[in-house]
Amino acid sequence: MTTDNLARLEGQLRLRDGALSAFAGIPDLDLGRLADAIDDALRRESQALEAGTQEALGFVPGPLRAMAAKLLFPRGAR
Amino acid sequence: MSDLRSRVEVMKLARELGIAEADLEFLRPVDAGALRDLRGSVADALFANHRSRFELLAALTRLLPNGITARIAQHALGPLLSSRIAAVLKPDDAAGLACHLPASFVTDIASNGDPGRLLPVIARLPEDLIVQVGLDLLDRREYLTLGRFVSSVDLEIIMRVVERATSEDLLAVGLFTEEPAALDGIMRRVDDDTLGGVVRAAAAGGHFDDAVTLLTALSPESCARLMQLAARFDEPTRAGVVTAIIANDVWPALMPAIPDVPADALAGFVNLPETADPAVVESIVRHAHGLDASAAFAHVLAVADAEHLTVFESSPALADPAVREWATAAGWKATV
């Protein structure tokens, strides 16, 4: 049986419906904890990437910094 | 056996997600293969989610001298993001950059990296750097990382690290190695003292389940060699191994190795009080018949003492005409 959180996991991981059928016996609450853990990992990595990219700019020599900023933030300077 | 392998997979998934193993304890009942697939999907999702950003940072490195990029990796990005970016860099560029980083930071990257994605980079790294990273991982007792990288590194290079490893280290690395063939390649090269020491280490730490996991990951030849070495230990140690074999029901994995275990060594396992349990004998007979492991069955019978043969004789499995016919063809002779 596909539970709400099993479907959520398959969506998070971009898997076809039923790909995680081996996990159908796990209580839905626990599957929710797993899905939350994946969301947390994605969020932590996003935050680290955002901070790391900003910090990286500080190491770029002055003459190249504008070009680097345009490269790293193509939708506009942060 | 599935329980042991599932435990290892849960540990690896927890590492991937940056959480404690205990937080994923509820996944332990799931088949290890399904957990491994899940881990791969999680790793893919984490990587794919920011891939375009990693590629932009990789593009930045092409504008900068390696020295500056190395400082950015260490002081701005850290090892996890650096491992992600290394995977989208041209392998030659990533390997060149690694040579500008302190070996300890390359070790940090290895601890966070996916060996599969970094394989082309690893193949281009200087051998001495790989060995240094391997030794750093040993010092840090980063067995999970070592186990994952074993199959991505040339065996000759691995052996330069293994020669500095203790039996305890080997036991732990063996638990996490993803490619049984790579593990077997290592075990074929280590001397008897070191390999036998794996069993001593398991006994000292009460890690018989780990030793059995290792046994079942090896080729029949290496498994037989390890059983032969383990047979030299005292009865409590042999009983510990057998108890773990029984508890994890790994007879099917051991059957192919049994014909290659010398008779005196095999007798040291077969004739223990633990194996005189009718339920254990029943399990052995059923598995041997199910796998048509007649050579293994015949070898066990040949070394079993009178007490154990009596238990075999009373096995309900041997009352089954089909099993009895098979057992007789394998050399079974009713003695009672």
PDB file of N, CA, C and O in Angstrom, chain B residues 41-79:
ATOM      1  N   SER B  41      19.532   6.614  -4.457  1.00  0.00           N
ATOM      2  CA  SER B  41      18.549   7.619  -4.889  1.00  0.00           C
ATOM      3  C   SER B  41      18.686   8.897  -4.081  1.00  0.00           C
ATOM      4  O   SER B  41      18.555  10.006  -4.616  1.00  0.00           O
ATOM      5  N   VAL B  42      18.942   8.751  -2.778  1.00  0.00           N
ATOM      6  CA  VAL B  42      19.125   9.938  -1.929  1.00  0.00           C
ATOM      7  C   VAL B  42      20.374  10.703  -2.385  1.00  0.00           C
ATOM      8  O   VAL B  42      20.345  11.935  -2.534  1.00  0.00           O
ATOM      9  N   ALA B  43      21.451   9.976  -2.622  1.00  0.00           N
ATOM     10  CA  ALA B  43      22.696  10.627  -3.050  1.00  0.00           C
ATOM     11  C   ALA B  43      22.468  11.343  -4.389  1.00  0.00           C
ATOM     12  O   ALA B  43      22.922  12.481  -4.587  1.00  0.00           O
ATOM     13  N   ASP B  44      21.756  10.689  -5.297  1.00  0.00           N
ATOM     14  CA  ASP B  44      21.471  11.308  -6.599  1.00  0.00           C
ATOM     15  C   ASP B  44      20.644  12.582  -6.424  1.00  0.00           C
ATOM     16  O   ASP B  44      20.890  13.593  -7.081  1.00  0.00           O
ATOM     17  N   ALA B  45      19.642  12.500  -5.537  1.00  0.00           N
ATOM     18  CA  ALA B  45      18.758  13.654  -5.343  1.00  0.00           C
ATOM     19  C   ALA B  45      19.519  14.828  -4.733  1.00  0.00           C
ATOM     20  O   ALA B  45      19.353  15.976  -5.155  1.00  0.00           O
ATOM     21  N   LEU B  46      20.355  14.532  -3.738  1.00  0.00           N
ATOM     22  CA  LEU B  46      21.130  15.603  -3.107  1.00  0.00           C
ATOM     23  C   LEU B  46      22.052  16.264  -4.137  1.00  0.00           C
ATOM     24  O   LEU B  46      22.218  17.484  -4.150  1.00  0.00           O
ATOM     25  N   PHE B  47      22.639  15.441  -4.967  1.00  0.00           N
ATOM     26  CA  PHE B  47      23.581  15.967  -5.972  1.00  0.00           C
ATOM     27  C   PHE B  47      22.829  16.745  -7.054  1.00  0.00           C
ATOM     28  O   PHE B  47      23.210  17.858  -7.423  1.00  0.00           O
ATOM     29  N   ALA B  48      21.738  16.149  -7.540  1.00  0.00           N
ATOM     30  CA  ALA B  48      21.001  16.766  -8.655  1.00  0.00           C
ATOM     31  C   ALA B  48      20.368  18.086  -8.249  1.00  0.00           C
ATOM     32  O   ALA B  48      20.249  19.002  -9.068  1.00  0.00           O
ATOM     33  N   ASN B  49      19.980  18.193  -6.986  1.00  0.00           N
ATOM     34  CA  ASN B  49      19.264  19.381  -6.535  1.00  0.00           C
ATOM     35  C   ASN B  49      20.050  20.675  -6.758  1.00  0.00           C
ATOM     36  O   ASN B  49      19.480  21.725  -7.019  1.00  0.00           O
ATOM     37  N   HIS B  50      21.379  20.580  -6.638  1.00  0.00           N
ATOM     38  CA  HIS B  50      22.210  21.787  -6.763  1.00  0.00           C
ATOM     39  C   HIS B  50      23.231  21.661  -7.878  1.00  0.00           C
ATOM     40  O   HIS B  50      24.192  22.430  -7.904  1.00  0.00           O
ATOM     41  N   ARG B  51      23.019  20.715  -8.758  1.00  0.00           N
ATOM     42  CA  ARG B  51      24.047  20.444  -9.757  1.00  0.00           C
ATOM     43  C   ARG B  51      24.418  21.709 -10.557  1.00  0.00           C
ATOM     44  O   ARG B  51      25.594  21.970 -10.815  1.00  0.00           O
ATOM     45  N   SER B  52      23.399  22.496 -10.912  1.00  0.00           N
ATOM     46  CA  SER B  52      23.695  23.683 -11.728  1.00  0.00           C
ATOM     47  C   SER B  52      24.584  24.666 -10.956  1.00  0.00           C
ATOM     48  O   SER B  52      25.469  25.311 -11.522  1.00  0.00           O
ATOM     49  N   ARG B  53      24.371  24.738  -9.620  1.00  0.00           N
ATOM     50  CA  ARG B  53      25.217  25.627  -8.809  1.00  0.00           C
ATOM     51  C   ARG B  53      26.641  25.072  -8.717  1.00  0.00           C
ATOM     52  O   ARG B  53      27.614  25.835  -8.726  1.00  0.00           O
ATOM     53  N   PHE B  54      26.749  23.758  -8.613  1.00  0.00           N
ATOM     54  CA  PHE B  54      28.089  23.162  -8.572  1.00  0.00           C
ATOM     55  C   PHE B  54      28.832  23.463  -9.883  1.00  0.00           C
ATOM     56  O   PHE B  54      30.039  23.716  -9.880  1.00  0.00           O
ATOM     57  N   GLU B  55      28.083  23.419 -10.966  1.00  0.00           N
ATOM     58  CA  GLU B  55      28.724  23.660 -12.265  1.00  0.00           C
ATOM     59  C   GLU B  55      29.185  25.112 -12.389  1.00  0.00           C
ATOM     60  O   GLU B  55      30.225  25.393 -12.996  1.00  0.00           O
ATOM     61  N   LEU B  56      28.425  26.040 -11.780  1.00  0.00           N
ATOM     62  CA  LEU B  56      28.858  27.445 -11.801  1.00  0.00           C
ATOM     63  C   LEU B  56      30.147  27.617 -10.992  1.00  0.00           C
ATOM     64  O   LEU B  56      31.082  28.319 -11.426  1.00  0.00           O
ATOM     65  N   LEU B  57      30.191  26.968  -9.845  1.00  0.00           N
ATOM     66  CA  LEU B  57      31.414  27.053  -9.035  1.00  0.00           C
ATOM     67  C   LEU B  57      32.588  26.380  -9.746  1.00  0.00           C
ATOM     68  O   LEU B  57      33.735  26.843  -9.651  1.00  0.00           O
ATOM     69  N   ALA B  58      32.278  25.297 -10.454  1.00  0.00           N
ATOM     70  CA  ALA B  58      33.339  24.639 -11.232  1.00  0.00           C
ATOM     71  C   ALA B  58      33.852  25.588 -12.312  1.00  0.00           C
ATOM     72  O   ALA B  58      35.064  25.657 -12.576  1.00  0.00           O
ATOM     73  N   ALA B  59      32.928  26.349 -12.911  1.00  0.00           N
ATOM     74  CA  ALA B  59      33.333  27.310 -13.941  1.00  0.00           C
ATOM     75  C   ALA B  59      34.224  28.401 -13.348  1.00  0.00           C
ATOM     76  O   ALA B  59      35.173  28.868 -13.985  1.00  0.00           O
ATOM     77  N   LEU B  60      33.903  28.780 -12.105  1.00  0.00           N
ATOM     78  CA  LEU B  60      34.721  29.797 -11.435  1.00  0.00           C
ATOM     79  C   LEU B  60      36.178  29.336 -11.305  1.00  0.00           C
ATOM     80  O   LEU B  60      37.109  30.126 -11.474  1.00  0.00           O
ATOM     81  N   THR B  61      36.348  28.057 -11.006  1.00  0.00           N
ATOM     82  CA  THR B  61      37.722  27.558 -10.804  1.00  0.00           C
ATOM     83  C   THR B  61      38.557  27.726 -12.070  1.00  0.00           C
ATOM     84  O   THR B  61      39.778  27.825 -11.993  1.00  0.00           O
ATOM     85  N   ARG B  62      37.881  27.760 -13.224  1.00  0.00           N
ATOM     86  CA  ARG B  62      38.643  27.897 -14.484  1.00  0.00           C
ATOM     87  C   ARG B  62      39.161  29.324 -14.675  1.00  0.00           C
ATOM     88  O   ARG B  62      40.037  29.568 -15.488  1.00  0.00           O
ATOM     89  N   LEU B  63      38.575  30.259 -13.916  1.00  0.00           N
ATOM     90  CA  LEU B  63      39.026  31.647 -14.012  1.00  0.00           C
ATOM     91  C   LEU B  63      40.203  31.923 -13.077  1.00  0.00           C
ATOM     92  O   LEU B  63      40.876  32.942 -13.205  1.00  0.00           O
ATOM     93  N   LEU B  64      40.396  31.030 -12.126  1.00  0.00           N
ATOM     94  CA  LEU B  64      41.325  31.331 -11.035  1.00  0.00           C
ATOM     95  C   LEU B  64      42.518  30.382 -11.018  1.00  0.00           C
ATOM     96  O   LEU B  64      42.407  29.233 -11.431  1.00  0.00           O
ATOM     97  N   PRO B  65      43.630  30.868 -10.486  1.00  0.00           N
ATOM     98  CA  PRO B  65      44.763  29.948 -10.284  1.00  0.00           C
ATOM     99  C   PRO B  65      44.389  28.885  -9.246  1.00  0.00           C
ATOM    100  O   PRO B  65      43.570  29.143  -8.354  1.00  0.00           O
ATOM    101  N   ASN B  66      45.008  27.714  -9.361  1.00  0.00           N
ATOM    102  CA  ASN B  66      44.690  26.614  -8.440  1.00  0.00           C
ATOM    103  C   ASN B  66      44.889  26.996  -6.978  1.00  0.00           C
ATOM    104  O   ASN B  66      44.150  26.540  -6.104  1.00  0.00           O
ATOM    105  N   GLY B  67      45.883  27.840  -6.714  1.00  0.00           N
ATOM    106  CA  GLY B  67      46.148  28.214  -5.321  1.00  0.00           C
ATOM    107  C   GLY B  67      44.951  28.921  -4.699  1.00  0.00           C
ATOM    108  O   GLY B  67      44.588  28.654  -3.540  1.00  0.00           O
ATOM    109  N   ILE B  68      44.338  29.833  -5.463  1.00  0.00           N
ATOM    110  CA  ILE B  68      43.174  30.558  -4.925  1.00  0.00           C
ATOM    111  C   ILE B  68      41.978  29.615  -4.803  1.00  0.00           C
ATOM    112  O   ILE B  68      41.246  29.627  -3.808  1.00  0.00           O
ATOM    113  N   THR B  69      41.796  28.782  -5.825  1.00  0.00           N
ATOM    114  CA  THR B  69      40.679  27.832  -5.764  1.00  0.00           C
ATOM    115  C   THR B  69      40.828  26.913  -4.546  1.00  0.00           C
ATOM    116  O   THR B  69      39.851  26.582  -3.871  1.00  0.00           O
ATOM    117  N   ALA B  70      42.070  26.531  -4.273  1.00  0.00           N
ATOM    118  CA  ALA B  70      42.308  25.659  -3.116  1.00  0.00           C
ATOM    119  C   ALA B  70      41.909  26.377  -1.832  1.00  0.00           C
ATOM    120  O   ALA B  70      41.310  25.766  -0.927  1.00  0.00           O
ATOM    121  N   ARG B  71      42.219  27.682  -1.741  1.00  0.00           N
ATOM    122  CA  ARG B  71      41.836  28.440  -0.538  1.00  0.00           C
ATOM    123  C   ARG B  71      40.310  28.547  -0.428  1.00  0.00           C
ATOM    124  O   ARG B  71      39.733  28.457   0.651  1.00  0.00           O
ATOM    125  N   ILE B  72      39.651  28.746  -1.579  1.00  0.00           N
ATOM    126  CA  ILE B  72      38.180  28.811  -1.567  1.00  0.00           C
ATOM    127  C   ILE B  72      37.596  27.477  -1.088  1.00  0.00           C
ATOM    128  O   ILE B  72      36.670  27.443  -0.265  1.00  0.00           O
ATOM    129  N   ALA B  73      38.164  26.386  -1.608  1.00  0.00           N
ATOM    130  CA  ALA B  73      37.651  25.061  -1.227  1.00  0.00           C
ATOM    131  C   ALA B  73      37.761  24.863   0.283  1.00  0.00           C
ATOM    132  O   ALA B  73      36.807  24.434   0.943  1.00  0.00           O
ATOM    133  N   GLN B  74      38.927  25.208   0.820  1.00  0.00           N
ATOM    134  CA  GLN B  74      39.176  24.964   2.244  1.00  0.00           C
ATOM    135  C   GLN B  74      38.402  25.914   3.143  1.00  0.00           C
ATOM    136  O   GLN B  74      37.834  25.502   4.147  1.00  0.00           O
ATOM    137  N   HIS B  75      38.426  27.215   2.781  1.00  0.00           N
ATOM    138  CA  HIS B  75      37.936  28.216   3.729  1.00  0.00           C
ATOM    139  C   HIS B  75      36.526  28.726   3.450  1.00  0.00           C
ATOM    140  O   HIS B  75      35.903  29.295   4.342  1.00  0.00           O
ATOM    141  N   ALA B  76      36.026  28.519   2.233  1.00  0.00           N
ATOM    142  CA  ALA B  76      34.682  29.010   1.935  1.00  0.00           C
ATOM    143  C   ALA B  76      33.694  27.862   1.722  1.00  0.00           C
ATOM    144  O   ALA B  76      32.562  27.914   2.209  1.00  0.00           O
ATOM    145  N   LEU B  77      34.108  26.840   0.994  1.00  0.00           N
ATOM    146  CA  LEU B  77      33.151  25.806   0.615  1.00  0.00           C
ATOM    147  C   LEU B  77      33.119  24.622   1.577  1.00  0.00           C
ATOM    148  O   LEU B  77      32.059  24.039   1.824  1.00  0.00           O
ATOM    149  N   GLY B  78      34.254  24.232   2.077  1.00  0.00           N
ATOM    150  CA  GLY B  78      34.295  23.069   2.959  1.00  0.00           C
ATOM    151  C   GLY B  78      34.296  21.767   2.165  1.00  0.00           C
ATOM    152  O   GLY B  78      34.108  21.755   0.949  1.00  0.00           O
ATOM    153  N   PRO B  79      34.503  20.647   2.867  1.00  0.00           N
ATOM    154  CA  PRO B  79      34.717  19.372   2.176  1.00  0.00           C
ATOM    155  C   PRO B  79      33.496  18.812   1.438  1.00  0.00           C
ATOM    156  O   PRO B  79      33.642  18.239   0.367  1.00  0.00           O
TER     157      PRO B  79
END
